[in-house]
Structures are given as C-alpha cells and as structure tokens.
Coordinates of C-alpha atoms and ligand atoms in Angstrom, one line a residue:
M1 CA 16.3 19.2 36.9
M2 CA 18.5 20.7 34.2
M3 CA 17.2 21.0 30.8
N4 CA 20.1 20.8 28.4
S5 CA 20.7 20.0 24.8
A6 CA 21.7 16.4 25.8
N7 CA 18.1 15.9 27.0
A8 CA 16.6 17.7 23.7
S9 CA 18.6 15.1 21.6
A10 CA 17.5 12.2 23.8
K11 CA 14.0 13.3 23.2
Q12 CA 14.4 12.9 19.7
E13 CA 15.6 9.4 19.8
K14 CA 12.6 8.4 21.5
I15 CA 11.4 4.9 20.1
N16 CA 8.1 5.3 18.4
L17 CA 6.2 2.1 19.5
F18 CA 4.0 2.4 16.6
D19 CA 7.1 1.3 14.3
F20 CA 6.9 -2.5 15.9
D21 CA 4.5 -5.2 15.0
R22 CA 3.7 -7.9 17.8
K23 CA 7.3 -9.5 17.3
G24 CA 9.0 -6.3 17.4
L25 CA 7.1 -5.4 20.5
E26 CA 7.9 -8.7 22.2
T27 CA 11.5 -8.3 21.5
F28 CA 11.3 -4.8 22.9
F29 CA 9.7 -5.8 26.4
V30 CA 12.0 -9.0 26.4
D31 CA 15.1 -6.8 26.2
L32 CA 13.7 -4.7 29.2
G33 CA 13.5 -7.8 31.3
E34 CA 9.7 -8.0 30.8
K35 CA 7.5 -10.8 29.8
K36 CA 6.2 -11.3 26.1
F37 CA 2.8 -10.9 27.0
R38 CA 3.2 -7.2 27.4
A39 CA 3.3 -6.8 23.7
T40 CA -0.2 -8.0 23.8
Q41 CA -1.3 -5.7 26.5
L42 CA 0.2 -2.7 24.6
L43 CA -1.4 -3.6 21.3
K44 CA -4.8 -4.0 23.0
W45 CA -4.4 -0.3 24.3
L46 CA -3.3 1.2 21.1
Y47 CA -5.3 -0.6 18.3
H48 CA -8.5 -1.7 20.4
E49 CA -8.8 1.0 23.1
Q50 CA -7.2 3.6 21.1
V51 CA -5.6 4.9 24.3
Y52 CA -2.2 6.5 23.2
D53 CA -1.3 7.9 26.7
F54 CA 1.2 5.6 28.6
S55 CA 0.1 7.1 32.1
E56 CA -3.5 5.4 31.1
M57 CA -2.2 1.8 30.5
T58 CA -3.3 0.7 34.0
N59 CA -2.0 -2.9 33.6
F60 CA 1.5 -1.6 33.5
S61 CA 3.3 -1.0 36.7
K62 CA 4.0 2.5 37.6
S63 CA 7.6 2.4 36.9
M64 CA 6.9 0.7 33.5
R65 CA 4.7 3.5 32.7
Q66 CA 7.2 6.1 33.5
Y67 CA 9.9 4.3 31.7
L68 CA 7.7 4.3 28.5
S69 CA 6.9 7.8 28.8
E70 CA 10.5 9.0 29.2
Q71 CA 11.9 6.6 26.5
C72 CA 9.1 6.1 24.0
T73 CA 6.7 7.9 22.1
L74 CA 3.5 7.0 20.2
E75 CA 3.7 9.2 17.0
L76 CA 1.2 9.2 14.1
P77 CA 1.1 11.1 10.9
E78 CA -1.6 13.8 10.4
I79 CA -4.4 14.3 8.0
L80 CA -3.7 17.6 6.5
F81 CA -6.8 17.8 4.1
E82 CA -9.8 15.6 3.4
Q83 CA -11.6 15.7 0.0
I84 CA -15.0 13.7 -0.6
A85 CA -16.0 12.6 -4.0
S86 CA -19.5 12.7 -5.3
D87 CA -19.6 8.8 -4.8
G88 CA -18.6 8.9 -1.3
T89 CA -14.9 8.1 -1.8
R90 CA -12.5 10.1 0.5
K91 CA -9.0 11.2 -0.1
W92 CA -6.8 12.3 2.6
I93 CA -3.7 14.3 2.3
I94 CA -1.4 13.0 4.9
E95 CA 1.6 14.9 6.2
M96 CA 4.9 13.1 6.5
N97 CA 8.2 14.8 7.5
A98 CA 9.9 17.7 5.8
G99 CA 7.0 18.9 3.6
N100 CA 6.4 15.4 1.9
R101 CA 2.9 14.4 1.7
I102 CA 1.3 11.1 0.8
E103 CA -2.4 10.1 -0.2
S104 CA -4.7 7.4 1.2
V105 CA -8.0 6.8 -0.2
F106 CA -11.1 5.3 1.4
I107 CA -13.6 3.6 -1.0
P108 CA -17.1 2.8 0.6
E109 CA -19.4 -0.1 -0.8
E110 CA -22.4 -1.4 0.2
N111 CA -20.8 -4.3 2.1
R112 CA -17.3 -3.3 2.7
G113 CA -15.0 -0.1 3.2
T114 CA -11.6 -0.5 1.4
L115 CA -8.6 1.5 2.4
C116 CA -5.8 2.2 -0.2
V117 CA -2.6 2.5 1.6
S118 CA 0.6 4.2 0.5
S119 CA 4.0 2.3 1.2
Q120 CA 6.5 5.0 0.0
I121 CA 6.8 8.8 -0.7
G122 CA 6.6 8.8 -4.2
C123 CA 8.0 5.8 -6.4
A124 CA 11.2 4.7 -7.6
L125 CA 9.7 2.8 -10.4
A126 CA 9.0 4.6 -13.9
C127 CA 5.7 3.0 -14.9
T128 CA 4.7 5.1 -18.1
F129 CA 0.8 5.4 -17.4
C130 CA 1.0 6.4 -13.6
S131 CA 1.2 9.8 -12.3
T132 CA 2.9 8.9 -9.0
A133 CA 5.9 7.8 -11.1
R134 CA 6.2 11.5 -12.4
Q135 CA 6.7 12.5 -8.8
G136 CA 10.1 10.8 -8.4
F137 CA 11.0 9.3 -5.1
N138 CA 11.8 10.4 -1.7
R139 CA 11.9 7.6 0.9
N140 CA 10.2 4.7 2.2
L141 CA 7.6 5.0 4.7
A142 CA 8.1 3.9 8.4
V143 CA 5.7 1.2 9.8
S144 CA 4.1 4.0 12.0
E145 CA 3.5 5.8 8.9
I146 CA 1.8 3.0 7.1
I147 CA -0.3 1.7 10.0
G148 CA -0.9 5.2 11.0
Q149 CA -2.8 5.6 7.7
L150 CA -5.3 3.2 9.0
L151 CA -5.4 4.6 12.6
V152 CA -5.7 8.1 11.4
A153 CA -8.6 7.0 8.7
R154 CA -10.5 5.1 11.4
Q155 CA -10.5 8.1 13.7
R156 CA -11.6 10.3 11.0
L157 CA -14.4 7.9 9.6
A158 CA -15.6 7.4 13.4
E159 CA -19.1 6.2 13.0
D160 CA -19.5 6.9 9.4
A161 CA -18.0 3.7 8.0
R162 CA -15.5 0.7 8.9
I163 CA -12.4 -0.3 7.1
T164 CA -13.0 -3.7 6.4
N165 CA -10.3 -4.4 3.4
V166 CA -6.9 -2.9 2.8
V167 CA -5.1 -2.6 -0.4
M168 CA -1.5 -1.7 -0.5
M169 CA -2.2 0.0 -4.0
G170 CA -1.4 3.8 -2.9
M171 CA 1.8 5.5 -3.8
G172 CA 4.8 3.5 -3.9
E173 CA 6.0 -0.2 -4.6
P174 CA 5.2 -2.0 -1.3
L175 CA 7.8 -4.8 -2.0
L176 CA 10.6 -2.3 -2.2
N177 CA 9.8 -1.3 1.5
F178 CA 9.6 -4.9 2.3
D179 CA 10.2 -5.1 6.2
H180 CA 8.2 -2.0 7.0
V181 CA 5.2 -3.2 4.9
V182 CA 5.4 -6.9 6.3
A183 CA 5.3 -5.3 9.7
A184 CA 2.4 -2.9 9.0
M185 CA 0.5 -5.9 7.3
N186 CA 1.0 -8.1 10.0
L187 CA -0.5 -5.4 12.4
M188 CA -3.5 -5.0 10.1
M189 CA -3.9 -8.9 10.5
D190 CA -3.0 -9.4 14.4
D191 CA -6.1 -10.3 16.3
F192 CA -4.8 -7.4 18.9
G193 CA -4.2 -5.0 15.9
F194 CA -6.9 -4.4 13.1
G195 CA -7.8 -8.1 13.2
L196 CA -8.6 -8.1 9.3
S197 CA -8.5 -11.6 7.7
K198 CA -5.5 -12.5 5.2
R199 CA -8.2 -12.4 2.4
R200 CA -8.9 -8.8 3.3
V201 CA -5.5 -7.6 3.0
T202 CA -3.8 -7.3 -0.3
V203 CA -0.4 -6.3 -1.4
S204 CA 0.1 -4.9 -4.9
T205 CA 3.2 -5.4 -6.8
S206 CA 4.7 -4.4 -10.0
G207 CA 6.6 -7.6 -9.9
I208 CA 9.6 -7.5 -7.6
V209 CA 10.2 -11.5 -7.9
P210 CA 12.7 -11.8 -5.1
A211 CA 10.5 -10.1 -2.6
M212 CA 7.4 -11.8 -3.8
N213 CA 9.5 -15.4 -3.2
R214 CA 10.3 -14.2 0.3
L215 CA 6.9 -12.8 1.2
H216 CA 5.1 -16.1 1.8
D217 CA 7.6 -17.0 4.7
V218 CA 6.9 -13.8 6.8
C219 CA 3.3 -12.7 5.9
D220 CA 0.5 -14.4 4.2
V221 CA -1.7 -12.0 2.5
S222 CA -3.6 -11.8 -1.1
M223 CA -1.3 -10.7 -3.9
A224 CA -2.1 -8.7 -6.8
V225 CA 0.2 -8.1 -9.7
S226 CA 0.3 -5.1 -12.0
L227 CA 0.7 -6.9 -15.3
H228 CA -0.7 -4.6 -17.9
A229 CA 1.0 -6.3 -20.7
A230 CA 1.4 -10.1 -22.0
N231 CA 4.6 -9.9 -23.7
D232 CA 8.1 -8.7 -22.6
E233 CA 8.5 -5.9 -25.2
L234 CA 5.4 -4.0 -24.2
R235 CA 5.9 -4.6 -20.6
N236 CA 9.5 -3.5 -20.8
E237 CA 8.1 -0.2 -21.9
L238 CA 5.0 0.2 -19.6
V239 CA 6.5 -1.2 -16.4
P240 CA 10.2 -1.0 -16.8
I241 CA 11.0 -3.2 -13.9
N242 CA 10.1 -5.8 -16.3
Q243 CA 13.7 -5.4 -17.9
K244 CA 14.9 -6.8 -14.5
Y245 CA 12.4 -9.4 -13.6
P246 CA 10.9 -10.5 -17.3
L247 CA 7.5 -12.2 -17.4
A248 CA 9.0 -15.8 -17.4
E249 CA 10.3 -15.4 -13.8
L250 CA 7.4 -13.3 -12.7
M251 CA 5.0 -16.0 -13.7
I252 CA 7.0 -18.6 -11.8
A253 CA 6.8 -16.5 -8.7
C254 CA 3.2 -15.9 -9.1
A255 CA 2.6 -19.8 -9.5
E256 CA 4.8 -20.5 -6.5
Y257 CA 2.8 -17.8 -4.3
A258 CA -0.4 -19.2 -5.5
S259 CA 0.4 -22.8 -4.6
L260 CA 1.3 -22.1 -1.0
G261 CA -2.1 -21.2 0.4
P262 CA -5.4 -23.3 -0.1
R263 CA -7.6 -22.0 -3.0
K264 CA -5.1 -19.2 -3.4
H265 CA -5.1 -17.3 -6.6
I266 CA -3.2 -14.1 -7.9
T267 CA -5.1 -11.2 -9.1
F268 CA -3.7 -9.6 -12.3
E269 CA -4.3 -6.0 -12.8
Y270 CA -4.2 -4.9 -16.3
V271 CA -4.7 -1.0 -17.0
M272 CA -6.8 -0.5 -20.4
L273 CA -4.8 1.7 -22.7
A274 CA -6.5 2.3 -26.1
G275 CA -4.5 1.0 -29.1
I276 CA -1.5 -0.2 -26.8
N277 CA -2.5 -3.3 -24.9
D278 CA -6.2 -3.5 -25.8
S279 CA -6.6 -5.6 -28.9
L280 CA -8.3 -9.1 -29.1
E281 CA -4.7 -10.6 -29.8
D282 CA -3.5 -8.9 -26.5
A283 CA -6.4 -10.8 -24.9
R284 CA -5.5 -14.2 -26.4
T285 CA -1.7 -13.7 -25.4
L286 CA -2.8 -13.0 -21.9
V287 CA -4.9 -16.0 -21.8
K288 CA -2.0 -18.0 -22.9
L289 CA 0.3 -16.6 -20.3
L290 CA -2.1 -17.0 -17.3
R291 CA -2.5 -20.7 -18.0
Q292 CA 0.3 -21.4 -15.4
V293 CA -1.2 -19.5 -12.6
P294 CA -4.6 -19.6 -10.9
S295 CA -5.6 -16.1 -11.9
K296 CA -8.3 -13.5 -11.6
V297 CA -8.1 -10.6 -13.7
N298 CA -8.9 -6.8 -12.9
L299 CA -9.2 -4.6 -15.8
I300 CA -8.6 -1.0 -14.8
P301 CA -9.9 1.6 -17.2
F302 CA -6.9 4.1 -17.7
N303 CA -7.4 7.2 -15.5
P304 CA -5.9 10.1 -17.3
F305 CA -3.7 12.8 -15.7
P306 CA -2.0 16.0 -17.2
N307 CA 0.4 15.3 -20.0
S308 CA -0.2 11.4 -19.5
N309 CA 0.0 10.6 -23.4
Y310 CA -2.4 7.7 -23.3
R311 CA -6.1 7.3 -23.6
C312 CA -8.4 4.9 -22.0
S313 CA -9.7 2.0 -24.0
S314 CA -13.5 2.4 -25.1
K315 CA -16.0 0.7 -23.3
S316 CA -16.8 -1.7 -26.0
A317 CA -12.9 -2.7 -26.4
I318 CA -12.8 -3.2 -22.6
Q319 CA -16.0 -5.6 -22.9
R320 CA -14.5 -7.6 -25.9
F321 CA -11.2 -7.9 -23.9
K322 CA -13.2 -9.1 -20.9
D323 CA -15.2 -11.7 -23.1
V324 CA -12.3 -13.2 -24.4
L325 CA -10.8 -13.9 -20.8
H326 CA -14.2 -14.9 -19.6
Q327 CA -14.4 -17.5 -22.3
A328 CA -11.1 -18.8 -21.5
G329 CA -12.6 -19.6 -17.9
I330 CA -10.7 -16.6 -16.5
V331 CA -12.7 -14.8 -13.7
T332 CA -12.5 -11.1 -14.9
T333 CA -13.9 -8.0 -13.4
I334 CA -13.7 -4.4 -14.6
R335 CA -12.7 -2.1 -11.9
K336 CA -15.2 0.6 -11.3
T337 CA -13.4 4.0 -11.4
R338 CA -14.0 5.7 -8.0
G339 CA -13.2 9.1 -6.7
D340 CA -12.1 10.5 -10.3
D341 CA -13.7 14.0 -9.6
I342 CA -11.1 14.4 -6.7
D343 CA -8.2 12.8 -8.5
A344 CA -8.5 10.0 -5.9
A345 CA -8.5 7.0 -8.8
C346 CA -5.7 4.6 -9.5
G347 CA -2.6 6.0 -10.7
Q348 CA -3.8 9.6 -9.8
L349 CA -2.3 9.8 -6.2
V350 CA 0.5 12.4 -6.4
G351 CA 1.0 13.8 -2.8
K352 CA 3.8 16.2 -2.6
V353 CA 7.2 14.5 -3.1
K354 CA 10.6 16.1 -2.6
D355 CA 11.9 14.2 -5.4
K356 CA 15.5 12.8 -4.8
S357 CA 15.6 10.6 -7.9
R358 CA 16.0 13.8 -10.0
R359 CA 13.1 12.1 -12.2
Q360 CA 11.1 15.3 -12.3
L361 CA 14.1 17.3 -13.6
K362 CA 14.7 14.8 -16.2
L363 CA 11.1 14.7 -17.4
Q364 CA 11.1 18.6 -17.5
Q365 CA 14.4 18.5 -19.6
M366 CA 12.6 16.1 -21.9
G367 CA 9.6 18.5 -22.1
V368 CA 7.1 15.7 -20.7
I369 CA 6.2 17.8 -17.6
H370 CA 6.5 21.4 -16.7
A371 CA 7.9 23.1 -13.7
D372 CA 5.1 24.4 -11.3
Ligands
SAH401 N1 3.6 -0.2 -7.4 C1 2.4 -1.4 -6.8 C2 1.4 -0.7 -6.0 C3 0.6 0.5 -6.8 S1 -1.1 0.0 -7.1 C4 1.9 -1.9 -8.1 O1 2.4 -1.4 -9.3 O2 1.1 -2.7 -8.2 C5 -1.6 1.1 -8.1 C6 -2.4 0.4 -9.3 O3 -3.0 1.4 -10.3 C7 -1.5 -0.5 -10.1 O4 -2.1 -1.6 -10.5 C8 -1.2 0.5 -11.2 O5 -0.3 0.0 -12.3 C9 -2.4 1.3 -11.6 N2 -2.4 2.5 -12.3 C10 -1.3 3.2 -12.3 N3 -1.5 4.4 -12.9 C11 -3.0 4.2 -13.5 C12 -3.8 4.9 -14.1 N4 -3.2 6.0 -14.7 N5 -5.0 4.5 -14.4 C13 -5.3 3.4 -13.9 N6 -4.5 2.7 -13.3 C14 -3.3 3.1 -12.9

C-alpha cells in the first residue's frame, strides 16, 4: 500500500471519539448505519473498562473495529507535571497543543475527592483579583480535553483516591465554552460515563446570563455564581462582565435556574478583599440582594499572587461578614484554602497560555505585570 501525503492528511482528520457525549456518539453510529446502543457499548469500554484500543472491543464486529481504527482516534491530553501540596492537594499541569498548558487540581477530603477542572486555555474575562485573567486567552478546550482531565486524573490517582465531585472552577469561564462544557458534564453524569450525581457536578460562572438561561434545558447540574460584590458599581470593577449582565439580570437568571429543580439553590462565591468588599454594610447589601434567590454563600479568602494589588480580609472581618449572613438565615461557609503552597488555590491557576487577546501586552505596558 502506498503511503502518501493524502494518507498523512487523512490521519490528521481522524475523529477523536472522546469529543462526543452519548448523544453525539449515537448520531455518529446511526450515521454509520449502526444501532444507537453502540454508543453505550463504546462508553462502557472507554469510561468503565478503560480500554482505549479499538481492537480489544470484542462486542464490535471485526469490520467495525477496523473502521474505527482507520477513521477514529482516542486521544487524551497528557499530564506533564505533578505537584503534591502538604495538605495532599495535587496539581497537574496538563499539556494541550502548541505549548499551551492548563491546570487541574485534586482536593482530597475525608469523605470525598473533588477535581477542579479547567474549561479554557486562559480566560477572556478580566476579573481584577484572578491570576488566570492575567494570562490572557488562547482558546476553548475540546470535550476530550475537558473530560480528559478526569480520565488522566483517575489514572494517576489509581488506588490512592477517588474522584467523587467535580467543580468547573479551574481556568476559564465554562459558560463561554458552552457546548463543549455541556457535553463533558453530560459524560461526567452519564451512568456509562463517570456516573456522578448532578449534585456532585458544579459549574461555576461569573454570570453569563444568556448561557445560564440555556443551561437547564440541556444539562441539570449544580450552579455556583462568582458574585464578589453586591452592588453594580463595585462588581463592574471586580468582575467586568457585570457591565454587560448587571446584577438585576443576573439575579433573575439565578432565581429561574434555582426554581427548576426540587430543593435547588445557587451557591454564591464571594472573594474576601480587605477594605474593598468586606464591610458590614457590604454584608447587609448582600443579604438584601440574595432575598430573591434560594442561596448558599461560600466566602473565599483571597489568595494572593505576584502584583495582585489586593489583600485578603482579616480572619475577624471574614467571621463578622459570615455572622451577618448567618443571622439573616443564609447558610454560609468559609472556603478552606487548599494547596496554596503549590499555587493550586482558587485564582492561582495560570498554566501557560499563548495569549491571543494581547492582554499580557497591555498589562505590561501599564506596568501591572513584567515580561518574563
Ligand atoms: N470563570 C468561572 C470559573 C472560575 S472559578 C467563575 O468565575 O466562576 C474560580 C473561582 O475562584 C471563582 O469564584 C473566582 O472568582 C475565584 N477566584 C479567582 N481569583 C481568586 C483569588 N485570587 N483568590 C480567591 N479566589 C479567587
């Protein structure tokens, strides 16, 4: 057989079957003239048996196995580097294409293990207190690169620990990579995928209102909203996407999402910044704002990074803030900072981003960051 450049380019165009959720795989098999249940069979091989070689998939006919080997591939990202913090938190730097790297973090606790998953290379938003924002933006991750973070983490953890929860709280804004994130979350919850319950999969968003409104139609997961300020003036500054989707609209979207499932609530994340958003008045404004929505609040001690220009609120300020919310009947927790000795804490994930947004350049010109 002649190997020529046509073969080489055909090879490049192979379909990566990790890019499909169940629905996508069903369409793929039906288009081949096969029955839908082939999708379930393939999911079982991939996610339950961890068999990634088509020739070993014995319930497919020989000709089907051959077709899959020729036309399809099963490609996952690779862990480049692992760091383990003193509290057992693990950070993995994962290699994507063209020198881009993202980060995933595994947080072991007594009764659960939470994987913090990235959705984009960098982030297009410019939240002022987040170091991922400083990296600029390169591109959305593919489904295979998102679900791949669970697969490679599971492989690496082996018998040591189990992934019981996933939070889409790594690098990127998940709802700006809507279709891929939804497909990946469907795979996390599919009985023949990772089989996690919808309570144990959480999407975190800075408040992309139209996408929040679309989400419940296609994927019923828990939702966390990065609020950080209870009035528009401050939120416009800290979370600039607020200028597009202000609090009034955001709260309506939250109430709507919460109303759709039984006993649903929204978790509001609120980073504690000394002298910026941590006064008693801020707490009272927050209580008023949250009246419209069944809420839980998660106060996040600010994690510093080089040139971050903010300080974390004092322990007592955080406690006083919590007390106000608590007295108003809002369940409030203070997030325990995990993995900070390996820069794996919230807002510290930077990866390595070939910035296409030119944000790094602008920040360098403004003297906010320095060129390496
Ligand atoms: N873009 C999504 C997903 C990222 S989640 C979102 O905004 O929700 C990461 C969480 O960590 C968000 O709540 C974010 O606001 C918070 N965070 C970012 N930088 C932080 C920092 N330096 N210290 C503490 N929390 C931070």
